[in-house]
Coordinates of C-alpha atoms and ligand atoms in Angstrom, one line a residue:
X1 CA 13.8 13.3 -9.0
X2 CA 15.8 10.7 -10.9
X3 CA 14.3 7.6 -12.2
X4 CA 15.2 4.4 -10.3
X5 CA 16.9 1.8 -12.6
X6 CA 15.2 -1.5 -12.9
X7 CA 16.1 -4.4 -10.6
X8 CA 17.5 -6.4 -13.5
X9 CA 19.7 -3.5 -14.4
X10 CA 20.9 -3.2 -10.9
X11 CA 21.6 -6.9 -10.6
X12 CA 23.7 -6.7 -13.8
X13 CA 25.7 -3.8 -12.1
X14 CA 26.4 -6.1 -9.2
X15 CA 27.5 -8.9 -11.5
X16 CA 29.9 -6.4 -13.0
X17 CA 31.1 -5.7 -9.5
X18 CA 29.7 -2.2 -9.3
X19 CA 27.2 -2.1 -6.5
X20 CA 25.0 -3.9 -4.1
X21 CA 21.8 -5.1 -5.8
X22 CA 18.8 -3.1 -4.6
X23 CA 16.3 -4.2 -2.0
X24 CA 13.0 -4.9 -3.7
X25 CA 9.6 -6.2 -2.7
X26 CA 10.6 -9.6 -4.0
X27 CA 8.9 -12.1 -1.7
X28 CA 9.4 -13.3 0.9
X29 CA 6.1 -15.2 0.4
X30 CA 6.0 -15.3 -3.4
X31 CA 9.5 -14.5 -4.7
X32 CA 8.6 -13.7 -8.3
X33 CA 10.2 -10.9 -10.2
X34 CA 7.2 -8.8 -11.2
X35 CA 9.6 -5.9 -12.2
X36 CA 11.5 -8.1 -14.7
X37 CA 8.2 -9.5 -16.0
X38 CA 7.0 -5.9 -16.7
X39 CA 10.3 -4.8 -18.3
X40 CA 10.6 -7.7 -20.7
X41 CA 10.1 -6.8 -24.4
X42 CA 8.1 -9.9 -25.0
X43 CA 5.2 -8.4 -22.9
X44 CA 2.9 -10.0 -20.5
X45 CA 1.4 -12.6 -22.8
X46 CA -1.4 -12.9 -25.4
X47 CA -4.8 -14.4 -25.9
X48 CA -6.0 -16.2 -29.1
X49 CA -7.1 -13.7 -31.8
X50 CA -10.6 -15.2 -31.6
X51 CA -10.9 -13.7 -28.1
X52 CA -10.0 -10.2 -29.2
X53 CA -12.6 -7.6 -28.2
X54 CA -14.1 -9.9 -25.6
X55 CA -15.4 -8.0 -22.6
X56 CA -13.9 -8.5 -19.1
X57 CA -15.5 -6.9 -16.1
X58 CA -13.0 -5.1 -13.8
X59 CA -14.6 -4.1 -10.5
X60 CA -12.9 -1.2 -8.8
X61 CA -11.1 1.7 -10.5
X62 CA -8.3 2.0 -7.9
X63 CA -4.7 1.2 -8.9
X64 CA -5.2 -2.5 -9.1
X65 CA -8.3 -2.3 -11.2
X66 CA -6.8 0.3 -13.6
X67 CA -3.6 -1.7 -14.1
X68 CA -5.6 -4.9 -14.6
X69 CA -7.8 -3.1 -17.2
X70 CA -4.8 -1.4 -18.9
X71 CA -2.9 -4.7 -19.4
X72 CA -6.0 -6.6 -20.5
X73 CA -6.7 -3.9 -23.0
X74 CA -3.1 -4.2 -24.3
X75 CA -3.8 -7.9 -24.9
X76 CA -6.8 -7.1 -27.1
X77 CA -9.5 -7.8 -24.5
X78 CA -12.1 -5.1 -23.7
X79 CA -12.1 -4.2 -20.0
X80 CA -15.3 -2.8 -18.6
X81 CA -14.4 -1.0 -15.4
X82 CA -16.9 -0.4 -12.6
X83 CA -16.1 2.2 -10.0
X84 CA -18.3 3.2 -7.1
X85 CA -16.6 6.4 -6.1
X86 CA -13.7 7.9 -8.1
X87 CA -10.8 6.6 -10.2
X88 CA -7.8 6.1 -8.0
X89 CA -9.4 4.6 -4.9
X90 CA -7.0 4.8 -2.1
X91 CA -4.6 6.8 -4.3
X92 CA -6.8 9.7 -3.3
X93 CA -5.2 13.2 -3.9
X94 CA -7.5 16.1 -3.1
X95 CA -6.9 19.7 -4.0
X96 CA -7.4 22.8 -1.9
X97 CA -9.5 25.3 -3.8
X98 CA -7.8 28.7 -4.4
X99 CA -4.4 27.6 -3.0
X100 CA -1.6 27.2 -5.6
X101 CA 2.0 26.0 -5.4
X102 CA 4.8 28.2 -6.6
X103 CA 4.5 26.7 -10.1
X104 CA 0.8 27.5 -10.2
X105 CA -0.4 23.9 -9.7
X106 CA -3.1 23.4 -7.1
X107 CA -2.0 22.6 -3.6
X108 CA -2.8 19.0 -2.8
X109 CA -3.3 16.5 0.1
X110 CA -2.8 12.8 0.0
X111 CA -5.7 11.2 1.9
X112 CA -4.5 7.7 1.2
X113 CA -1.1 6.6 0.1
X114 CA 1.5 9.4 0.3
X115 CA 5.0 7.8 0.4
X116 CA 6.4 5.1 -1.7
X117 CA 9.6 3.1 -1.1
X118 CA 12.0 2.6 -4.0
X119 CA 11.7 -1.1 -3.4
X120 CA 8.2 -0.9 -5.0
X121 CA 9.7 -1.7 -8.4
X122 CA 6.5 -2.9 -10.1
X123 CA 4.8 0.3 -9.0
X124 CA 7.8 2.2 -10.2
X125 CA 7.4 0.7 -13.7
X126 CA 4.0 2.4 -14.0
X127 CA 5.2 5.7 -12.4
X128 CA 7.9 5.9 -15.0
X129 CA 5.6 4.7 -17.8
X130 CA 3.3 7.7 -17.3
X131 CA 6.2 10.1 -16.7
X132 CA 5.5 11.1 -13.1
X133 CA 8.3 12.5 -10.9
X134 CA 9.0 11.7 -7.3
X135 CA 10.8 13.5 -4.5
X136 CA 11.9 12.5 -1.0
X137 CA 9.1 12.3 1.6
X138 CA 9.8 14.1 4.9
X139 CA 9.6 11.1 7.3
X140 CA 10.9 11.4 10.9
X141 CA 14.7 11.9 10.9
X142 CA 14.9 11.3 7.2
X143 CA 17.8 13.1 5.4
X144 CA 15.2 15.2 3.5
X145 CA 13.4 16.2 6.8
X146 CA 14.8 19.6 8.1
X147 CA 14.1 18.6 11.7
X148 CA 12.1 16.2 13.9
X149 CA 10.6 16.6 17.3
X150 CA 9.8 13.6 19.5
X151 CA 7.4 14.5 22.2
X152 CA 6.7 11.8 24.8
X153 CA 5.1 12.0 28.2
X154 CA 5.3 15.8 28.0
X155 CA 9.0 16.0 27.2
X156 CA 10.1 17.2 23.7
X157 CA 13.4 16.4 22.0
X158 CA 14.5 18.3 18.9
X159 CA 16.7 16.3 16.4
X160 CA 18.1 16.4 12.9
X161 CA 19.5 12.9 13.2
X162 CA 19.1 10.0 15.6
X163 CA 22.3 11.1 17.3
X164 CA 20.6 14.3 18.5
X165 CA 18.1 12.3 20.6
X166 CA 18.9 11.0 24.1
X167 CA 20.7 7.7 24.4
X168 CA 17.6 5.7 25.2
X169 CA 16.3 6.2 21.6
X170 CA 19.5 4.7 20.2
X171 CA 19.1 1.8 22.7
X172 CA 15.7 1.3 21.3
X173 CA 17.0 1.2 17.8
X174 CA 19.7 -1.2 18.7
X175 CA 17.1 -3.4 20.5
X176 CA 15.0 -3.5 17.3
X177 CA 17.9 -4.4 15.1
X178 CA 19.0 -7.2 17.5
X179 CA 15.5 -8.5 17.9
X180 CA 15.1 -8.7 14.1
X181 CA 18.5 -10.4 13.7
X182 CA 18.0 -12.9 16.5
X183 CA 14.4 -13.6 16.0
X184 CA 14.0 -13.4 12.2
X185 CA 17.5 -13.8 10.4
X186 CA 17.2 -10.2 9.2
X187 CA 20.5 -9.8 7.4
X188 CA 20.4 -13.2 5.8
X189 CA 16.9 -12.6 4.5
X190 CA 17.8 -9.1 3.2
X191 CA 20.8 -10.5 1.4
X192 CA 18.7 -13.3 -0.1
X193 CA 16.1 -10.7 -1.3
X194 CA 18.7 -8.5 -2.8
X195 CA 20.3 -11.4 -4.6
X196 CA 17.0 -12.9 -5.5
X197 CA 18.1 -16.1 -4.0
X198 CA 14.7 -18.0 -4.1
X199 CA 16.1 -21.1 -2.3
X200 CA 17.5 -19.1 0.6
X201 CA 14.3 -16.9 0.9
X202 CA 12.1 -19.9 1.0
X203 CA 14.3 -21.8 3.4
X204 CA 14.4 -18.9 5.9
X205 CA 10.7 -17.9 5.4
X206 CA 9.1 -21.3 5.6
X207 CA 10.6 -21.9 9.1
X208 CA 9.5 -18.4 10.2
X209 CA 6.0 -18.8 8.9
X210 CA 5.6 -22.1 10.8
X211 CA 7.1 -20.6 14.0
X212 CA 5.6 -17.1 13.9
X213 CA 2.1 -17.3 12.3
X214 CA 0.6 -17.4 15.9
X215 CA 2.7 -14.5 17.1
X216 CA 1.7 -10.9 17.5
X217 CA 4.1 -8.1 16.8
X218 CA 4.1 -7.2 20.5
X219 CA 4.6 -10.8 21.5
X220 CA 7.6 -11.0 19.2
X221 CA 9.2 -8.0 20.9
X222 CA 8.4 -9.4 24.4
X223 CA 10.1 -12.7 23.5
X224 CA 13.3 -10.9 22.6
X225 CA 15.8 -10.4 25.4
X226 CA 16.8 -7.2 23.6
X227 CA 13.4 -5.8 24.4
X228 CA 13.3 -7.1 28.0
X229 CA 12.5 -3.5 29.2
X230 CA 8.9 -2.3 29.1
X231 CA 10.2 1.3 28.7
X232 CA 12.1 0.4 25.5
X233 CA 9.0 -1.4 24.1
X234 CA 6.9 1.6 25.0
X235 CA 9.2 4.1 23.3
X236 CA 9.5 1.8 20.3
X237 CA 5.7 1.7 20.1
X238 CA 5.4 5.5 20.3
X239 CA 8.2 6.4 18.0
X240 CA 9.3 3.4 16.0
X241 CA 11.8 4.0 13.2
X242 CA 11.3 4.9 9.6
X243 CA 7.7 5.9 9.3
X244 CA 6.9 6.6 12.9
X245 CA 5.1 4.9 15.9
X246 CA 4.1 1.3 15.5
X247 CA 2.1 0.5 18.6
X248 CA -1.2 0.4 16.7
X249 CA 0.3 -2.5 14.8
X250 CA 1.2 -4.4 18.0
X251 CA -1.8 -6.8 17.9
X252 CA -1.1 -7.8 14.2
X253 CA 0.8 -10.8 13.1
X254 CA 4.6 -10.3 13.3
X255 CA 4.8 -11.8 9.8
X256 CA 3.1 -8.6 8.4
X257 CA 5.9 -6.5 10.0
X258 CA 8.7 -8.7 8.8
X259 CA 7.4 -8.4 5.2
X260 CA 7.7 -4.7 5.5
X261 CA 11.1 -4.4 7.0
X262 CA 12.8 -7.2 5.0
X263 CA 11.8 -5.5 1.8
X264 CA 12.7 -2.0 2.8
X265 CA 9.1 -0.9 2.4
X266 CA 9.5 1.3 5.5
X267 CA 12.6 3.1 4.2
X268 CA 13.7 6.0 2.0
X269 CA 10.2 7.0 1.0
X270 CA 9.3 9.2 -2.0
X271 CA 6.2 11.3 -2.7
X272 CA 4.7 11.6 -6.2
X273 CA 5.0 15.2 -7.3
X274 CA 1.5 16.6 -7.9
X275 CA -0.2 13.7 -6.2
X276 CA -0.4 9.9 -6.4
X277 CA -3.9 9.9 -8.0
X278 CA -2.3 11.1 -11.2
X279 CA -0.9 7.6 -11.7
X280 CA -4.3 5.8 -12.2
X281 CA -5.7 8.9 -14.0
X282 CA -2.8 8.9 -16.5
X283 CA -3.1 5.2 -17.1
X284 CA -6.8 5.6 -17.7
X285 CA -6.1 8.2 -20.4
X286 CA -3.0 6.5 -21.8
X287 CA -3.0 5.0 -25.3
X288 CA -0.4 2.2 -25.1
X289 CA 2.3 2.3 -27.8
X290 CA 1.8 -1.4 -28.4
X291 CA -1.7 -2.7 -28.1
X292 CA -3.1 -5.8 -29.9
X293 CA -6.4 -5.5 -31.8
X294 CA -7.3 -1.9 -30.8
X295 CA -6.8 1.0 -33.2
X296 CA -4.0 3.4 -32.4
X297 CA -5.1 5.9 -29.8
X298 CA -7.4 3.5 -27.9
X299 CA -7.3 4.0 -24.1
X300 CA -9.4 2.9 -21.2
X301 CA -11.1 6.3 -21.4
X302 CA -12.0 5.8 -25.1
X303 CA -13.4 2.3 -24.4
X304 CA -15.9 3.6 -21.9
X305 CA -19.0 5.6 -22.6
X306 CA -18.3 9.3 -21.8
X307 CA -14.8 8.3 -20.8
X308 CA -16.0 7.2 -17.4
X309 CA -16.2 3.8 -15.6
X310 CA -19.6 2.3 -15.0
X311 CA -21.2 2.8 -11.6
X312 CA -21.0 0.7 -8.4
X313 CA -21.6 -3.0 -8.6
X314 CA -24.5 -4.3 -6.6
X315 CA -24.8 -7.9 -7.6
X316 CA -22.6 -10.8 -8.9
X317 CA -24.1 -14.1 -9.9
X318 CA -23.4 -17.0 -12.3
X319 CA -25.6 -17.2 -15.3
X320 CA -27.1 -20.5 -16.6
X321 CA -24.5 -20.5 -19.4
X322 CA -21.6 -20.2 -16.9
X323 CA -20.8 -16.5 -17.3
X324 CA -20.5 -14.0 -14.4
X325 CA -23.4 -11.5 -14.4
X326 CA -22.6 -8.1 -13.0
X327 CA -25.3 -5.6 -12.0
X328 CA -24.5 -2.0 -11.2
X329 CA -26.5 0.8 -9.6
X330 CA -28.2 1.7 -12.9
X331 CA -29.9 -1.7 -12.7
X332 CA -28.3 -3.0 -15.8
X333 CA -26.9 -6.5 -15.8
X334 CA -24.1 -7.5 -18.1
X335 CA -22.6 -11.0 -18.4
X336 CA -18.9 -11.7 -18.8
X337 CA -16.7 -14.8 -19.1
X338 CA -14.3 -13.3 -16.7
X339 CA -14.3 -10.6 -14.0
X340 CA -11.5 -9.1 -11.8
X341 CA -12.6 -8.0 -8.4
X342 CA -10.3 -5.4 -6.8
X343 CA -12.5 -3.6 -4.2
X344 CA -12.0 -4.4 -0.5
X345 CA -13.2 -8.0 -0.2
X346 CA -15.7 -7.3 2.6
X347 CA -17.7 -5.5 -0.1
X348 CA -18.6 -9.0 -1.3
X349 CA -20.3 -9.5 2.1
X350 CA -21.9 -6.1 2.5
X351 CA -22.7 -3.8 -0.4
X352 CA -22.6 -6.5 -3.2
X353 CA -25.0 -9.4 -3.3
X354 CA -22.7 -12.1 -4.3
X355 CA -23.6 -15.8 -5.2
X356 CA -21.8 -17.9 -2.7
X357 CA -21.0 -20.4 -5.4
X358 CA -18.6 -18.0 -7.0
X359 CA -15.9 -18.7 -4.5
X360 CA -14.8 -21.9 -2.7
X361 CA -16.0 -22.0 0.9
X362 CA -12.5 -21.7 2.3
X363 CA -12.1 -18.5 0.4
X364 CA -15.2 -17.1 1.9
X365 CA -13.8 -17.9 5.4
X366 CA -10.7 -16.0 4.4
X367 CA -12.7 -13.0 3.2
X368 CA -14.8 -13.0 6.4
X369 CA -11.7 -13.1 8.6
X370 CA -10.0 -10.1 6.8
X371 CA -8.9 -7.6 9.4
X372 CA -8.7 -3.9 8.5
X373 CA -6.7 -1.1 10.0
X374 CA -8.7 2.1 10.6
X375 CA -6.9 5.3 9.6
X376 CA -7.6 9.1 9.8
X377 CA -5.8 12.1 8.4
X378 CA -6.4 15.8 8.5
X379 CA -4.6 18.4 6.3
X380 CA -4.6 22.2 6.3
X381 CA -3.2 24.6 3.7
X382 CA -0.9 27.2 5.1
X383 CA 0.5 30.5 3.7
X384 CA 4.2 29.3 3.6
X385 CA 6.6 26.8 5.3
X386 CA 6.8 29.0 8.4
X387 CA 8.2 26.0 10.3
X388 CA 11.6 26.7 8.7
X389 CA 11.9 30.1 10.5
X390 CA 14.6 29.9 13.1
X391 CA 13.9 30.8 16.7
X392 CA 16.6 33.2 17.6
X393 CA 16.7 32.1 21.2
X394 CA 17.2 28.4 20.6
X395 CA 18.6 28.4 17.0
X396 CA 16.0 25.7 16.2
X397 CA 13.4 25.7 13.5
X398 CA 10.1 26.9 14.8
X399 CA 8.3 23.6 14.2
X400 CA 9.3 20.2 13.0
X401 CA 8.0 16.9 11.7
X402 CA 6.5 15.7 15.0
X403 CA 6.0 12.3 16.6
X404 CA 4.0 12.4 19.9
X405 CA 1.9 10.3 22.2
X406 CA -0.7 13.0 22.1
X407 CA -3.9 12.6 20.0
X408 CA -2.1 13.9 16.8
X409 CA 0.6 11.1 16.8
X410 CA 2.2 12.1 13.6
X411 CA 2.4 15.6 12.1
X412 CA 4.1 16.0 8.6
X413 CA 5.2 19.3 7.1
X414 CA 5.0 19.4 3.4
X415 CA 6.9 22.2 1.7
X416 CA 6.4 23.4 -1.8
X417 CA 9.1 26.1 -1.9
X418 CA 10.3 28.9 0.4
X419 CA 7.6 31.5 -0.4
X420 CA 4.8 29.3 -1.6
X421 CA 1.7 28.0 0.2
X422 CA 2.4 24.6 1.8
X423 CA 0.4 21.9 3.6
X424 CA 0.5 20.3 7.0
X425 CA -0.8 16.9 7.7
X426 CA -1.7 17.8 11.3
X427 CA -2.4 14.2 12.2
X428 CA -2.1 10.8 10.7
X429 CA -3.3 7.9 12.8
X430 CA -4.2 4.2 12.7
X431 CA -6.5 1.8 14.5
X432 CA -7.6 2.9 18.0
X433 CA -5.9 6.3 17.5
X434 CA -8.0 6.8 14.4
X435 CA -11.2 5.7 16.1
X436 CA -10.8 8.5 18.6
X437 CA -11.2 11.0 15.8
X438 CA -14.2 9.3 14.2
X439 CA -17.0 11.1 16.1
X440 CA -15.5 14.6 15.4
X441 CA -16.2 16.8 12.3
X442 CA -13.2 18.3 10.5
X443 CA -13.5 21.6 12.4
X444 CA -13.6 19.8 15.7
X445 CA -10.7 17.7 14.8
X446 CA -8.7 20.7 13.8
X447 CA -9.3 22.4 17.2
X448 CA -8.1 19.3 19.1
X449 CA -5.1 19.0 16.9
X450 CA -4.1 22.7 17.3
X451 CA -4.5 22.4 21.0
X452 CA -2.3 19.3 21.1
X453 CA 0.4 21.0 19.0
X454 CA 0.3 24.2 21.1
X455 CA 1.4 22.1 24.1
X456 CA 4.4 21.0 22.1
X457 CA 5.1 24.4 20.4
X458 CA 3.7 27.1 22.9
X459 CA 5.4 29.9 20.9
X460 CA 4.0 28.9 17.5
X461 CA 0.6 30.1 16.3
X462 CA -0.2 27.6 13.6
X463 CA -3.8 29.0 13.2
X464 CA -2.6 32.3 11.9
X465 CA -0.9 30.6 8.9
X466 CA -4.0 28.5 7.9
X467 CA -5.4 29.8 4.6
X468 CA -8.2 27.4 3.8
X469 CA -10.6 24.8 5.2
X470 CA -9.2 21.5 6.6
X471 CA -9.7 18.3 4.7
X472 CA -10.1 15.0 6.6
X473 CA -10.8 11.4 6.1
X474 CA -11.5 8.3 8.3
X475 CA -11.3 5.4 5.9
X476 CA -13.4 3.2 8.2
X477 CA -16.2 5.7 7.6
X478 CA -16.0 5.9 3.8
X479 CA -19.0 4.3 2.1
X480 CA -17.0 2.0 -0.2
X481 CA -14.2 1.1 2.1
X482 CA -14.0 -0.9 5.3
X483 CA -10.9 0.8 6.6
X484 CA -7.5 1.9 5.3
X485 CA -6.0 -1.4 4.5
X486 CA -5.9 -5.1 5.6
X487 CA -3.6 -6.2 8.3
X488 CA -3.5 -9.9 9.1
X489 CA -3.9 -11.0 12.7
X490 CA -2.0 -14.0 14.2
X491 CA -3.3 -17.2 12.6
X492 CA -4.3 -15.6 9.4
X493 CA -1.5 -16.9 7.2
X494 CA -3.6 -19.7 5.7
X495 CA -6.4 -17.2 4.8
X496 CA -3.9 -14.9 3.1
X497 CA -2.4 -17.7 1.1
X498 CA -5.9 -18.8 -0.2
X499 CA -6.7 -15.3 -1.3
X500 CA -3.3 -14.6 -2.9
X501 CA -3.2 -17.9 -4.8
X502 CA -6.8 -17.6 -6.1
X503 CA -5.6 -16.6 -9.5
X504 CA -4.4 -20.2 -10.0
X505 CA -7.8 -21.5 -11.0
X506 CA -6.8 -24.7 -13.0
X507 CA -7.6 -26.8 -9.9
X508 CA -11.0 -25.2 -9.2
X509 CA -14.2 -26.7 -10.5
X510 CA -15.7 -24.9 -13.5
X511 CA -18.4 -23.2 -11.5
X512 CA -15.8 -21.5 -9.3
X513 CA -13.6 -20.2 -12.2
X514 CA -13.7 -16.8 -13.9
X515 CA -13.8 -14.4 -10.9
X516 CA -10.3 -13.2 -10.1
X517 CA -9.6 -11.5 -6.8
X518 CA -6.9 -8.8 -6.8
X519 CA -5.9 -5.6 -5.0
X520 CA -4.6 -4.6 -1.6
X521 CA -6.7 -7.1 0.4
X522 CA -5.3 -10.0 -1.7
X523 CA -1.7 -8.9 -1.5
X524 CA 0.9 -10.1 1.1
X525 CA 1.9 -6.5 1.7
X526 CA -1.4 -4.7 2.3
X527 CA -1.0 -1.0 2.9
X528 CA 1.7 -0.8 0.1
X529 CA 0.6 0.0 -3.4
X530 CA 3.2 -2.5 -4.7
X531 CA 0.9 -5.3 -3.6
X532 CA -2.0 -3.9 -5.5
X533 CA 0.2 -3.9 -8.6
X534 CA 1.5 -7.4 -8.1
X535 CA -1.9 -8.9 -7.5
X536 CA -3.3 -7.1 -10.6
X537 CA -0.6 -8.8 -12.6
X538 CA -1.5 -12.1 -11.2
X539 CA -5.2 -11.5 -12.1
X540 CA -4.1 -10.5 -15.6
X541 CA -2.2 -13.7 -16.0
X542 CA -5.2 -15.6 -14.7
X543 CA -7.6 -14.0 -17.1
X544 CA -5.2 -14.5 -20.0
X545 CA -5.0 -18.2 -19.1
X546 CA -8.8 -18.4 -18.7
X547 CA -9.2 -17.2 -22.3
X548 CA -6.7 -19.9 -23.6
X549 CA -3.8 -17.5 -23.8
X550 CA -0.1 -17.9 -22.8
X551 CA 3.0 -15.9 -22.0
X552 CA 6.1 -15.9 -24.2
X553 CA 8.5 -18.6 -23.2
X554 CA 11.1 -16.0 -22.7
X555 CA 9.0 -14.1 -20.1
X556 CA 7.1 -16.6 -17.9
X557 CA 4.4 -15.0 -15.8
X558 CA 3.5 -15.5 -12.1
X559 CA 1.3 -18.5 -12.9
X560 CA 3.9 -20.2 -15.1
X561 CA 6.4 -20.4 -12.4
X562 CA 3.9 -20.8 -9.5
X563 CA 5.0 -24.2 -8.3
X564 CA 8.6 -23.2 -7.9
X565 CA 7.9 -20.1 -5.9
X566 CA 4.5 -20.9 -4.3
X567 CA 3.9 -19.6 -0.8
X568 CA 4.6 -22.0 2.0
X569 CA 1.6 -24.2 2.9
X570 CA 0.8 -24.8 6.5
X571 CA -1.3 -27.8 7.5
X572 CA -5.0 -27.2 7.7
X573 CA -5.8 -29.7 10.5
Ligands
FAD601 C1 -4.5 6.0 4.7 C2 -3.7 5.1 3.7 C3 -2.3 5.3 3.7 C4 -1.6 4.5 2.8 N1 -0.3 4.7 2.7 C5 0.4 4.1 1.7 C6 1.8 4.5 1.4 O1 2.3 5.4 2.0 N2 2.5 3.8 0.5 C7 1.9 2.8 -0.3 O2 2.6 2.3 -1.2 N3 0.6 2.5 -0.1 C8 -0.1 3.1 0.9 N4 -1.4 2.8 1.1 C9 -2.0 1.6 0.3 C10 -2.4 2.0 -1.1 O3 -3.1 3.1 -1.1 C11 -3.2 0.8 -1.6 O4 -2.4 -0.4 -1.6 C12 -3.7 0.9 -3.1 O5 -4.1 2.2 -3.4 C13 -4.8 -0.1 -3.2 O6 -5.3 -0.1 -4.5 P1 -6.4 -1.1 -4.9 O7 -6.8 -0.9 -6.3 O8 -6.1 -2.5 -4.5 O9 -7.7 -0.7 -4.0 P2 -8.5 0.6 -4.0 O10 -7.7 1.8 -4.2 O11 -9.3 0.6 -2.7 O12 -9.5 0.4 -5.2 C14 -10.7 -0.3 -5.1 C15 -11.8 0.5 -5.7 O13 -13.0 -0.2 -5.7 C16 -14.0 0.7 -5.6 N5 -15.2 0.0 -5.1 C17 -15.6 -0.4 -3.9 N6 -16.8 -1.0 -3.9 C18 -17.2 -1.0 -5.2 C19 -18.3 -1.5 -5.9 N7 -19.4 -2.1 -5.3 N8 -18.4 -1.4 -7.3 C20 -17.4 -0.8 -8.0 N9 -16.3 -0.3 -7.3 C21 -16.2 -0.4 -6.0 C22 -13.5 1.7 -4.6 O14 -14.2 2.9 -4.7 C23 -12.1 1.8 -5.0 O15 -11.9 2.9 -5.9 C24 -2.2 3.6 1.9 C25 -3.6 3.4 2.0 C26 -4.3 4.2 2.9 C27 -5.8 4.1 2.9

């Protein structure tokens, strides 16, 4: 549960000859050091005192919205947050009633994000800021995972490390490593990211973007001689490495996958003790030590009536005097000189009536083309971590973290101490696998999952350990979400570039300025909270600039250095 040192600190250690610099989510598309920006004592910038107290709308109270609001408040602006559902968004931790952990805290389940790579260093800044602890997440074959079972085509293998699996699994891992090396300069890129060598990152990545924007993940595998065998591709799709099976990602752009593996986002995951939703909740209640303009003790909660965000936004339009008018479900319309929009962008096409003139037409195309991954999860509380019991006949633990080609796909065992209640994520699925669960109620899902697991563990009666009702989610079925997270398809690079760079508004006509897009949809690494943080910081920079503010010369922001690290541009014709 130790705190991860900052990237700048680690790089200094390297300069002193002490260690390899850490892998961080630095690029490859926009290699800007958000972690160093956050850690710098000069802060993120300031707005002229005449602007202090000016209201800015922040639409969406997920991580991106709360961080945007928190940083704007620190600059002396007055964020007005609108949230349709609950603070935290896709950092959605739910509690099981009447089930407590050993320390007496309620037992929780992570319906959205549940595992965070140490390479998420901007996210880490906020986790440390609010004093949250992390611990290893039990991914397949991870050191913290007591055991893993891989069950494919009716055959189960029990393993503590990769070496315990049959040789074909190691062949698959070697094929993946070779494929990345030969097709995507993997080691060179990782070295460049570790060393924050912007020139090298841009040289490698610009060629790959040109060559691979049209390519699917599956096509990339098929093109590699290392993956010449269908069997190897099939096993890789079912089992993958790091987080589990990847075949539901096969139709997506290979660029999406490369971003994840280059930056170590698939590795060494940690869970937030007590649940990830505490992060936005604590930021909401936190009074910053150094805030301009606001009296000591001011927090986002104290700036909002009743300590709560305003309700769901239903309309966005430009007023005659050039402001952005925001209407919410109470019917009240309020006008702002700037607004940050952090909800999933399809909301602008569906639940929100939005003036088309607020965004350039090419950005509307990008919004329309957004592709979302469906995702379902189901958790149950159990009396204790019974899976650690050892079967005397086999010497193996009774049950393990399980990867399978059955309906459940991934089963995660979440331990809270030897004698305390625990949770099982019976199934975590994406895309087509998630849609199969969609018509089923929680109880029906549970029955299918228990049946599936009983085929793998005929001797184990999971049901007798369950001590409460299951909780489930299908993100594609949630009223204020279109799916779990965006995943670009082949040919989407240009769309993503438009959305990500939208915070650079100097070149836009006046009537298209003032609305700033941020959040998971706008990020290069959707599905990773780090991208929600990074795009929030872009929007904060954009708003600051919009109000005539600037950063300290010693700590340039993402917009100040934009031209030197701007994402590769592909021709539009
Ligand atoms: C199943 C799943 C698994 C994930 N796993 C991981 C993981 O392991 N690690 C990781 O780092 N990341 C993971 N993520 C991604 C991570 O959760 C997101 O990147 C991050 O939480 C996104 O934050 P956000 O603020 O951009 O968006 P959101 O959290 O979606 O916030 C947007 C908010 O806007 C609100 N909203 C919508 N419409 C309106 C409206 N009309 N008016 C006002 N408000 C509105 C929504 O209610 C929501 O609260 C996962 C996500 C999901 C869904």
